[in-house]
Amino acid sequence: MAAFRIVCMASPSDLIPGLTEPVPLQNLVIQKGPLASIHLDVLRLDLVHPLVSGNKWYKLKYNLDDCLKHGVRTVVSFGGAWSNHLHALAAACQVVGVEVVGVIRGHKPDVLSPSLKDMQAMGMRLHFVTREAYRRRYDAEFHSELIDALGCDPAVTRIIPEGGSNASAMLGCAEILSLHGIQPDDYDCIAAACGTGATLAGLIFGAEGKGRFLGVPVLKGGDFLVQDIRKRLMDFGCDYQNWQLRTEFHCGGYARQTDELQQFIRRFSEETGVPLDRVYTGKLFFALERLVESGDILPGSRILAIHTGGLQGNRSLTES
Ligand SMILES: Cc1ncc(COP(=O)(O)O)c(C=O)c1O
């Protein structure tokens, strides 16, 4: 009981030892190519924690806090074999002492991916479901079936959606800029990669109508995210219009890549020393370079890019 009281009094940032906050806000000195003509800062959320890294910490902090406050004993969440979200969740739940189940899309492979191996080693129970079943991941009936099949007590089990993308995640992401002393108006544009759009929605919400935001969806056909992000903002009573998405930089779709993207990531990382992942942040910086080249971003613009982490997923490169 005493331990529970201590947890309740702590701030979410006390939950995970080893967090490095604030993270560096780094100005990139780029000598050649289109990006040399702009002022480019990067907020290195990839450095916030070795395992609960990038936007994941901000998406999970109020989720975990809430679970502990409500005596949740098991967390169940969803993702693929390389999920950054499940990887970070496994690490965080191990630290806070909550049982965790990862519902994984697709059949169990003969050999687990390094990400899945890590998740298992960190104590996550892996539950593989068919792709067809996985499509029901937002369905309450499926959640009850899962809780039953897993033998969990529904009263103390919490379902966290894929990517951790719920209202608590938005609250965590809403704090990212203010925690780092960033005034949104100091930039012409603040840019982030989008999967579900919850991180971008949180950033926009936290800026209270100030600044201009750009989202780069990493999946093909990302236009649907306009409605999703609008809805996420409306759920918090906001209809801010100071944002846009550029959906043409998916490079073939989610986790797909082109030779051009690969070359870009290599060149950018060599020149700046900033490592990029190939699924999210690689496409973000690639999009920024293309947008400067096309004149959509003007020379001299002040741009802030949010590095949302995801580097553990790069291990899939050596697998393919
Ligand atoms: C490394 C990384 N960056 C960006 C995103 C996109 O975040 P969101 O789904 O909130 O748009 C994700 C997915 O959660 C991610 O793993």
mmCIF file of C-alpha atoms and ligand atoms in Angstrom:
data_model
loop_
_atom_site.group_PDB
_atom_site.id
_atom_site.type_symbol
_atom_site.label_atom_id
_atom_site.label_comp_id
_atom_site.label_asym_id
_atom_site.label_seq_id
_atom_site.Cartn_x
_atom_site.Cartn_y
_atom_site.Cartn_z
ATOM 1 C CA MET A 1 0.000 0.000 0.000
ATOM 2 C CA ALA A 2 2.806 2.371 0.956
ATOM 3 C CA ALA A 3 4.568 1.773 -2.386
ATOM 4 C CA PHE A 4 1.343 2.532 -4.236
ATOM 5 C CA ARG A 5 1.025 5.833 -2.392
ATOM 6 C CA ILE A 6 4.577 6.821 -3.328
ATOM 7 C CA VAL A 7 3.904 6.065 -7.003
ATOM 8 C CA CYS A 8 0.759 8.186 -6.907
ATOM 9 C CA MET A 9 2.680 11.158 -5.558
ATOM 10 C CA ALA A 10 5.463 10.913 -8.113
ATOM 11 C CA SER A 11 5.376 12.738 -11.423
ATOM 12 C CA PRO A 12 5.325 10.451 -14.499
ATOM 13 C CA SER A 13 8.959 11.325 -15.199
ATOM 14 C CA ASP A 14 9.930 9.691 -11.890
ATOM 15 C CA LEU A 15 8.513 6.386 -13.108
ATOM 16 C CA ILE A 16 11.411 5.522 -15.409
ATOM 17 C CA PRO A 17 14.958 5.933 -14.100
ATOM 18 C CA GLY A 18 17.563 7.059 -16.603
ATOM 19 C CA LEU A 19 15.421 9.533 -18.539
ATOM 20 C CA THR A 20 17.528 12.350 -19.968
ATOM 21 C CA GLU A 21 15.253 15.372 -19.978
ATOM 22 C CA PRO A 22 15.488 17.905 -21.471
ATOM 23 C CA VAL A 23 16.949 16.344 -24.614
ATOM 24 C CA PRO A 24 19.311 18.394 -26.820
ATOM 25 C CA LEU A 25 17.843 20.881 -29.270
ATOM 26 C CA GLN A 26 20.535 20.641 -31.917
ATOM 27 C CA ASN A 27 21.217 23.045 -34.750
ATOM 28 C CA LEU A 28 22.387 21.124 -37.804
ATOM 29 C CA VAL A 29 25.195 22.659 -39.777
ATOM 30 C CA ILE A 30 24.779 21.305 -43.290
ATOM 31 C CA GLN A 31 27.280 22.485 -45.905
ATOM 32 C CA LYS A 32 25.902 21.035 -49.122
ATOM 33 C CA GLY A 33 22.562 20.427 -50.811
ATOM 34 C CA PRO A 34 19.120 21.981 -50.331
ATOM 35 C CA LEU A 35 19.105 21.745 -46.518
ATOM 36 C CA ALA A 36 22.171 24.023 -46.384
ATOM 37 C CA SER A 37 19.919 26.967 -47.292
ATOM 38 C CA ILE A 38 17.679 26.752 -44.214
ATOM 39 C CA HIS A 39 18.111 26.996 -40.442
ATOM 40 C CA LEU A 40 17.376 23.434 -39.299
ATOM 41 C CA ASP A 41 17.055 22.472 -35.645
ATOM 42 C CA VAL A 42 16.323 18.959 -34.456
ATOM 43 C CA LEU A 43 14.816 18.027 -31.106
ATOM 44 C CA ARG A 44 16.592 14.782 -30.235
ATOM 45 C CA LEU A 45 13.814 12.840 -28.534
ATOM 46 C CA ASP A 46 15.702 9.718 -29.645
ATOM 47 C CA LEU A 47 18.087 10.501 -26.756
ATOM 48 C CA VAL A 48 15.474 10.667 -23.982
ATOM 49 C CA HIS A 49 16.032 7.038 -22.883
ATOM 50 C CA PRO A 50 17.913 4.062 -24.338
ATOM 51 C CA LEU A 51 14.743 1.924 -24.470
ATOM 52 C CA VAL A 52 11.708 4.128 -23.850
ATOM 53 C CA SER A 53 12.901 6.338 -26.651
ATOM 54 C CA GLY A 54 11.591 9.087 -28.923
ATOM 55 C CA ASN A 55 7.923 10.035 -28.937
ATOM 56 C CA LYS A 56 7.233 6.731 -27.136
ATOM 57 C CA TRP A 57 8.056 8.094 -23.700
ATOM 58 C CA TYR A 58 5.714 11.036 -24.222
ATOM 59 C CA LYS A 59 2.955 8.788 -25.555
ATOM 60 C CA LEU A 60 3.322 6.346 -22.671
ATOM 61 C CA LYS A 61 3.956 8.572 -19.660
ATOM 62 C CA TYR A 62 0.324 9.406 -18.794
ATOM 63 C CA ASN A 63 -0.830 5.965 -19.880
ATOM 64 C CA LEU A 64 1.525 4.355 -17.358
ATOM 65 C CA ASP A 65 0.781 6.926 -14.687
ATOM 66 C CA ASP A 66 -2.925 6.269 -15.077
ATOM 67 C CA CYS A 67 -2.440 2.478 -14.971
ATOM 68 C CA LEU A 68 -0.520 2.731 -11.707
ATOM 69 C CA LYS A 69 -3.047 5.122 -10.188
ATOM 70 C CA HIS A 70 -5.875 2.721 -11.018
ATOM 71 C CA GLY A 71 -4.116 -0.445 -9.855
ATOM 72 C CA VAL A 72 -3.910 -1.932 -13.358
ATOM 73 C CA ARG A 73 -2.051 -5.239 -13.252
ATOM 74 C CA THR A 74 -1.927 -6.121 -16.960
ATOM 75 C CA VAL A 75 -1.513 -3.915 -20.000
ATOM 76 C CA VAL A 76 -2.417 -5.289 -23.427
ATOM 77 C CA SER A 77 -1.364 -3.516 -26.612
ATOM 78 C CA PHE A 78 -0.913 -4.111 -30.338
ATOM 79 C CA GLY A 79 1.787 -3.930 -33.002
ATOM 80 C CA GLY A 80 3.890 -5.632 -35.655
ATOM 81 C CA ALA A 81 7.077 -7.666 -35.330
ATOM 82 C CA TRP A 82 9.223 -4.491 -35.343
ATOM 83 C CA SER A 83 6.908 -2.254 -33.331
ATOM 84 C CA ASN A 84 8.700 0.653 -31.669
ATOM 85 C CA HIS A 85 5.666 1.110 -29.473
ATOM 86 C CA LEU A 86 5.631 -2.469 -28.135
ATOM 87 C CA HIS A 87 9.390 -2.400 -27.650
ATOM 88 C CA ALA A 88 9.189 0.754 -25.516
ATOM 89 C CA LEU A 89 6.083 -0.490 -23.705
ATOM 90 C CA ALA A 90 7.803 -3.758 -22.769
ATOM 91 C CA ALA A 91 10.746 -1.809 -21.324
ATOM 92 C CA ALA A 92 8.527 0.637 -19.439
ATOM 93 C CA CYS A 93 6.252 -2.060 -17.977
ATOM 94 C CA GLN A 94 9.259 -4.040 -16.820
ATOM 95 C CA VAL A 95 10.495 -1.000 -14.902
ATOM 96 C CA VAL A 96 7.147 -0.104 -13.319
ATOM 97 C CA GLY A 97 6.327 -3.753 -12.564
ATOM 98 C CA VAL A 98 3.143 -4.156 -14.616
ATOM 99 C CA GLU A 99 2.495 -7.344 -16.569
ATOM 100 C CA VAL A 100 2.275 -6.690 -20.310
ATOM 101 C CA VAL A 101 0.985 -8.586 -23.331
ATOM 102 C CA GLY A 102 1.883 -7.669 -26.905
ATOM 103 C CA VAL A 103 -0.736 -8.727 -29.448
ATOM 104 C CA ILE A 104 1.371 -9.255 -32.558
ATOM 105 C CA ARG A 105 0.072 -9.028 -36.130
ATOM 106 C CA GLY A 106 0.587 -12.287 -38.080
ATOM 107 C CA HIS A 107 1.613 -15.850 -37.367
ATOM 108 C CA LYS A 108 4.473 -16.595 -35.009
ATOM 109 C CA PRO A 109 7.647 -16.775 -37.124
ATOM 110 C CA ASP A 110 10.047 -19.696 -36.757
ATOM 111 C CA VAL A 111 12.695 -17.220 -35.648
ATOM 112 C CA LEU A 112 11.650 -14.166 -33.646
ATOM 113 C CA SER A 113 12.812 -10.750 -34.913
ATOM 114 C CA PRO A 114 15.402 -9.027 -32.684
ATOM 115 C CA SER A 115 12.650 -6.615 -31.574
ATOM 116 C CA LEU A 116 10.356 -9.481 -30.550
ATOM 117 C CA LYS A 117 13.249 -11.216 -28.781
ATOM 118 C CA ASP A 118 13.902 -8.030 -26.814
ATOM 119 C CA MET A 119 10.220 -7.679 -25.918
ATOM 120 C CA GLN A 120 10.126 -11.242 -24.656
ATOM 121 C CA ALA A 121 13.379 -10.806 -22.728
ATOM 122 C CA MET A 122 11.890 -7.718 -21.074
ATOM 123 C CA GLY A 123 8.998 -9.840 -19.830
ATOM 124 C CA MET A 124 6.340 -9.117 -22.462
ATOM 125 C CA ARG A 125 4.025 -12.033 -23.239
ATOM 126 C CA LEU A 126 3.737 -12.308 -27.015
ATOM 127 C CA HIS A 127 0.323 -13.265 -28.379
ATOM 128 C CA PHE A 128 0.274 -13.765 -32.160
ATOM 129 C CA VAL A 129 -2.994 -13.273 -34.046
ATOM 130 C CA THR A 130 -3.808 -13.636 -37.742
ATOM 131 C CA ARG A 131 -3.820 -10.513 -39.884
ATOM 132 C CA GLU A 132 -7.569 -10.904 -40.176
ATOM 133 C CA ALA A 133 -8.028 -10.939 -36.392
ATOM 134 C CA TYR A 134 -5.591 -8.035 -36.049
ATOM 135 C CA ARG A 135 -7.916 -5.867 -38.153
ATOM 136 C CA ARG A 136 -10.328 -6.002 -35.198
ATOM 137 C CA ARG A 137 -7.785 -4.312 -32.913
ATOM 138 C CA TYR A 138 -10.064 -1.319 -32.216
ATOM 139 C CA ASP A 139 -13.135 -3.492 -31.608
ATOM 140 C CA ALA A 140 -14.368 -3.710 -27.973
ATOM 141 C CA GLU A 141 -15.745 -7.205 -28.531
ATOM 142 C CA PHE A 142 -12.308 -8.379 -29.728
ATOM 143 C CA HIS A 143 -10.765 -6.829 -26.619
ATOM 144 C CA SER A 144 -13.093 -8.860 -24.364
ATOM 145 C CA GLU A 145 -12.294 -12.035 -26.323
ATOM 146 C CA LEU A 146 -8.577 -11.321 -25.968
ATOM 147 C CA ILE A 147 -8.763 -10.637 -22.229
ATOM 148 C CA ASP A 148 -10.640 -13.921 -21.856
ATOM 149 C CA ALA A 149 -8.217 -15.897 -24.035
ATOM 150 C CA LEU A 150 -5.241 -14.449 -22.163
ATOM 151 C CA GLY A 151 -6.777 -15.357 -18.808
ATOM 152 C CA CYS A 152 -6.580 -11.755 -17.553
ATOM 153 C CA ASP A 153 -8.888 -10.170 -14.989
ATOM 154 C CA PRO A 154 -10.840 -7.499 -16.931
ATOM 155 C CA ALA A 155 -11.152 -5.339 -13.806
ATOM 156 C CA VAL A 156 -7.388 -4.771 -13.661
ATOM 157 C CA THR A 157 -6.492 -5.040 -17.352
ATOM 158 C CA ARG A 158 -5.959 -1.995 -19.566
ATOM 159 C CA ILE A 159 -6.019 -2.019 -23.352
ATOM 160 C CA ILE A 160 -3.686 0.543 -24.918
ATOM 161 C CA PRO A 161 -4.259 0.992 -28.668
ATOM 162 C CA GLU A 162 -1.684 0.372 -31.395
ATOM 163 C CA GLY A 163 1.093 2.955 -31.301
ATOM 164 C CA GLY A 164 -0.108 3.964 -27.807
ATOM 165 C CA SER A 165 -2.205 6.548 -29.649
ATOM 166 C CA ASN A 166 -4.966 7.655 -27.290
ATOM 167 C CA ALA A 167 -5.913 10.811 -25.386
ATOM 168 C CA SER A 168 -3.253 10.195 -22.702
ATOM 169 C CA ALA A 169 -0.625 9.979 -25.460
ATOM 170 C CA MET A 170 -1.775 13.313 -26.809
ATOM 171 C CA LEU A 171 -1.418 14.891 -23.369
ATOM 172 C CA GLY A 172 2.152 13.630 -23.106
ATOM 173 C CA CYS A 173 3.050 14.871 -26.586
ATOM 174 C CA ALA A 174 1.394 18.212 -25.848
ATOM 175 C CA GLU A 175 4.168 18.846 -23.286
ATOM 176 C CA ILE A 176 7.100 18.163 -25.606
ATOM 177 C CA LEU A 177 7.679 21.746 -26.773
ATOM 178 C CA SER A 178 7.092 23.519 -23.449
ATOM 179 C CA LEU A 179 9.261 20.986 -21.549
ATOM 180 C CA HIS A 180 12.116 21.990 -23.853
ATOM 181 C CA GLY A 181 11.472 25.724 -23.602
ATOM 182 C CA ILE A 182 10.511 25.921 -27.288
ATOM 183 C CA GLN A 183 8.284 28.777 -28.428
ATOM 184 C CA PRO A 184 6.369 27.533 -31.497
ATOM 185 C CA ASP A 185 6.427 31.016 -33.027
ATOM 186 C CA ASP A 186 10.238 30.950 -33.136
ATOM 187 C CA TYR A 187 9.967 28.614 -36.142
ATOM 188 C CA ASP A 188 8.403 28.921 -39.581
ATOM 189 C CA CYS A 189 7.510 25.271 -39.322
ATOM 190 C CA ILE A 190 7.653 22.420 -36.783
ATOM 191 C CA ALA A 191 7.714 19.048 -38.533
ATOM 192 C CA ALA A 192 7.128 15.466 -37.435
ATOM 193 C CA ALA A 193 6.613 12.077 -39.049
ATOM 194 C CA CYS A 194 3.096 10.627 -38.718
ATOM 195 C CA GLY A 195 1.905 7.073 -38.236
ATOM 196 C CA THR A 196 -1.425 7.486 -36.466
ATOM 197 C CA GLY A 197 -0.993 11.277 -36.188
ATOM 198 C CA ALA A 198 -1.363 11.310 -32.392
ATOM 199 C CA THR A 199 2.102 12.801 -31.845
ATOM 200 C CA LEU A 200 1.471 15.639 -34.292
ATOM 201 C CA ALA A 201 -2.004 16.239 -32.824
ATOM 202 C CA GLY A 202 -0.456 16.438 -29.346
ATOM 203 C CA LEU A 203 2.209 18.900 -30.503
ATOM 204 C CA ILE A 204 -0.451 21.110 -32.150
ATOM 205 C CA PHE A 205 -2.683 20.906 -29.076
ATOM 206 C CA GLY A 206 0.184 21.827 -26.747
ATOM 207 C CA ALA A 207 1.095 24.877 -28.855
ATOM 208 C CA GLU A 208 -2.414 26.332 -28.313
ATOM 209 C CA GLY A 209 -2.818 27.690 -31.833
ATOM 210 C CA LYS A 210 0.720 29.120 -32.086
ATOM 211 C CA GLY A 211 3.289 28.191 -34.738
ATOM 212 C CA ARG A 212 2.839 26.175 -37.919
ATOM 213 C CA PHE A 213 3.053 22.395 -38.055
ATOM 214 C CA LEU A 214 3.853 19.975 -40.842
ATOM 215 C CA GLY A 215 3.129 16.251 -40.677
ATOM 216 C CA VAL A 216 4.746 13.710 -42.983
ATOM 217 C CA PRO A 217 2.698 10.483 -43.087
ATOM 218 C CA VAL A 218 4.937 7.481 -43.629
ATOM 219 C CA LEU A 219 2.210 5.284 -45.056
ATOM 220 C CA LYS A 220 0.675 5.362 -48.507
ATOM 221 C CA GLY A 221 -2.654 7.150 -48.865
ATOM 222 C CA GLY A 222 -2.051 9.192 -45.706
ATOM 223 C CA ASP A 223 -4.810 11.694 -46.552
ATOM 224 C CA PHE A 224 -7.177 9.938 -44.140
ATOM 225 C CA LEU A 225 -4.960 11.262 -41.349
ATOM 226 C CA VAL A 226 -6.313 14.768 -41.951
ATOM 227 C CA GLN A 227 -9.685 13.636 -40.570
ATOM 228 C CA ASP A 228 -8.069 11.579 -37.809
ATOM 229 C CA ILE A 229 -5.918 14.457 -36.591
ATOM 230 C CA ARG A 230 -8.842 16.859 -36.812
ATOM 231 C CA LYS A 231 -10.894 14.433 -34.716
ATOM 232 C CA ARG A 232 -8.126 14.019 -32.148
ATOM 233 C CA LEU A 233 -7.991 17.820 -31.780
ATOM 234 C CA MET A 234 -11.787 18.131 -31.665
ATOM 235 C CA ASP A 235 -11.865 15.572 -28.827
ATOM 236 C CA PHE A 236 -9.912 18.181 -26.869
ATOM 237 C CA GLY A 237 -12.273 20.925 -28.016
ATOM 238 C CA CYS A 238 -9.836 22.487 -30.549
ATOM 239 C CA ASP A 239 -10.153 23.130 -34.242
ATOM 240 C CA TYR A 240 -6.717 24.615 -34.863
ATOM 241 C CA GLN A 241 -5.965 25.098 -38.562
ATOM 242 C CA ASN A 242 -2.245 25.871 -38.263
ATOM 243 C CA TRP A 243 -1.089 22.546 -39.674
ATOM 244 C CA GLN A 244 -0.871 20.578 -42.883
ATOM 245 C CA LEU A 245 0.195 17.159 -44.065
ATOM 246 C CA ARG A 246 2.393 16.339 -47.054
ATOM 247 C CA THR A 247 1.454 12.823 -48.030
ATOM 248 C CA GLU A 248 3.749 12.219 -51.004
ATOM 249 C CA PHE A 249 6.869 11.095 -49.133
ATOM 250 C CA HIS A 250 5.837 7.559 -48.150
ATOM 251 C CA CYS A 251 8.414 6.045 -50.582
ATOM 252 C CA GLY A 252 6.101 3.167 -51.520
ATOM 253 C CA GLY A 253 4.282 2.695 -48.217
ATOM 254 C CA TYR A 254 4.755 1.841 -44.570
ATOM 255 C CA ALA A 255 8.266 0.457 -43.900
ATOM 256 C CA ARG A 256 8.976 0.495 -47.644
ATOM 257 C CA GLN A 257 11.959 2.334 -49.002
ATOM 258 C CA THR A 258 13.500 3.453 -52.248
ATOM 259 C CA ASP A 259 17.180 3.619 -53.212
ATOM 260 C CA GLU A 260 16.852 7.401 -53.056
ATOM 261 C CA LEU A 261 15.607 7.268 -49.466
ATOM 262 C CA GLN A 262 18.361 4.862 -48.441
ATOM 263 C CA GLN A 263 21.027 7.065 -50.025
ATOM 264 C CA PHE A 264 19.531 10.135 -48.389
ATOM 265 C CA ILE A 265 19.550 8.525 -44.920
ATOM 266 C CA ARG A 266 23.178 7.464 -45.326
ATOM 267 C CA ARG A 267 24.298 10.879 -46.593
ATOM 268 C CA PHE A 268 22.332 12.827 -43.958
ATOM 269 C CA SER A 269 23.581 10.699 -41.057
ATOM 270 C CA GLU A 270 27.197 10.910 -42.257
ATOM 271 C CA GLU A 271 27.061 14.676 -42.648
ATOM 272 C CA THR A 272 25.169 15.569 -39.467
ATOM 273 C CA GLY A 273 26.011 12.668 -37.144
ATOM 274 C CA VAL A 274 22.269 12.304 -36.488
ATOM 275 C CA PRO A 275 21.099 8.701 -36.934
ATOM 276 C CA LEU A 276 17.752 8.269 -38.675
ATOM 277 C CA ASP A 277 15.414 5.307 -38.792
ATOM 278 C CA ARG A 278 14.168 4.183 -42.172
ATOM 279 C CA VAL A 279 10.446 3.999 -41.300
ATOM 280 C CA TYR A 280 9.744 7.401 -39.728
ATOM 281 C CA THR A 281 12.495 9.973 -39.267
ATOM 282 C CA GLY A 282 14.292 9.069 -42.519
ATOM 283 C CA LYS A 283 11.159 9.983 -44.462
ATOM 284 C CA LEU A 284 10.664 13.152 -42.413
ATOM 285 C CA PHE A 285 14.087 14.615 -43.229
ATOM 286 C CA PHE A 286 13.870 13.327 -46.802
ATOM 287 C CA ALA A 287 10.573 15.233 -47.152
ATOM 288 C CA LEU A 288 12.158 18.399 -45.735
ATOM 289 C CA GLU A 289 15.004 18.225 -48.243
ATOM 290 C CA ARG A 290 12.578 17.710 -51.154
ATOM 291 C CA LEU A 291 10.361 20.580 -49.955
ATOM 292 C CA VAL A 292 13.327 22.966 -49.811
ATOM 293 C CA GLU A 293 14.379 21.810 -53.270
ATOM 294 C CA SER A 294 10.896 22.448 -54.690
ATOM 295 C CA GLY A 295 10.683 25.890 -53.091
ATOM 296 C CA ASP A 296 7.767 24.932 -50.791
ATOM 297 C CA ILE A 297 10.148 25.700 -47.929
ATOM 298 C CA LEU A 298 11.924 28.971 -48.661
ATOM 299 C CA PRO A 299 15.678 29.559 -48.194
ATOM 300 C CA GLY A 300 16.360 31.072 -44.790
ATOM 301 C CA SER A 301 13.336 29.385 -43.186
ATOM 302 C CA ARG A 302 13.642 28.315 -39.569
ATOM 303 C CA ILE A 303 12.541 24.698 -39.305
ATOM 304 C CA LEU A 304 12.309 22.475 -36.239
ATOM 305 C CA ALA A 305 12.222 18.731 -36.905
ATOM 306 C CA ILE A 306 11.162 16.409 -34.102
ATOM 307 C CA HIS A 307 13.343 13.283 -33.993
ATOM 308 C CA THR A 308 10.839 10.706 -32.751
ATOM 309 C CA GLY A 309 13.349 7.849 -32.340
ATOM 310 C CA GLY A 310 12.575 4.409 -33.804
ATOM 311 C CA LEU A 311 16.223 3.438 -34.229
ATOM 312 C CA GLN A 312 15.712 -0.050 -32.769
ATOM 313 C CA GLY A 313 13.647 -0.855 -35.876
ATOM 314 C CA ASN A 314 16.694 -0.385 -38.122
ATOM 315 C CA ARG A 315 17.729 -3.903 -37.141
ATOM 316 C CA SER A 316 15.136 -5.090 -39.678
ATOM 317 C CA LEU A 317 17.551 -3.890 -42.390
ATOM 318 C CA THR A 318 20.058 -6.596 -41.608
ATOM 319 C CA GLU A 319 17.218 -9.139 -41.644
ATOM 320 C CA SER A 320 15.938 -8.405 -45.153
HETATM 321 C C1 LIG B 1 9.805 6.420 -34.379
HETATM 322 C C2 LIG B 1 8.412 6.884 -34.610
HETATM 323 N N1 LIG B 1 8.205 8.123 -35.074
HETATM 324 C C3 LIG B 1 6.976 8.591 -35.326
HETATM 325 C C4 LIG B 1 5.867 7.803 -35.105
HETATM 326 C C5 LIG B 1 4.530 8.355 -35.430
HETATM 327 O O1 LIG B 1 3.774 8.592 -34.291
HETATM 328 P P1 LIG B 1 2.214 8.736 -34.393
HETATM 329 O O2 LIG B 1 1.633 7.348 -34.552
HETATM 330 O O3 LIG B 1 1.824 9.321 -33.082
HETATM 331 O O4 LIG B 1 1.899 9.582 -35.553
HETATM 332 C C6 LIG B 1 6.025 6.496 -34.602
HETATM 333 C C7 LIG B 1 4.863 5.632 -34.336
HETATM 334 O O5 LIG B 1 4.343 5.620 -33.265
HETATM 335 C C8 LIG B 1 7.337 6.020 -34.353
HETATM 336 O O6 LIG B 1 7.560 4.776 -33.886
#
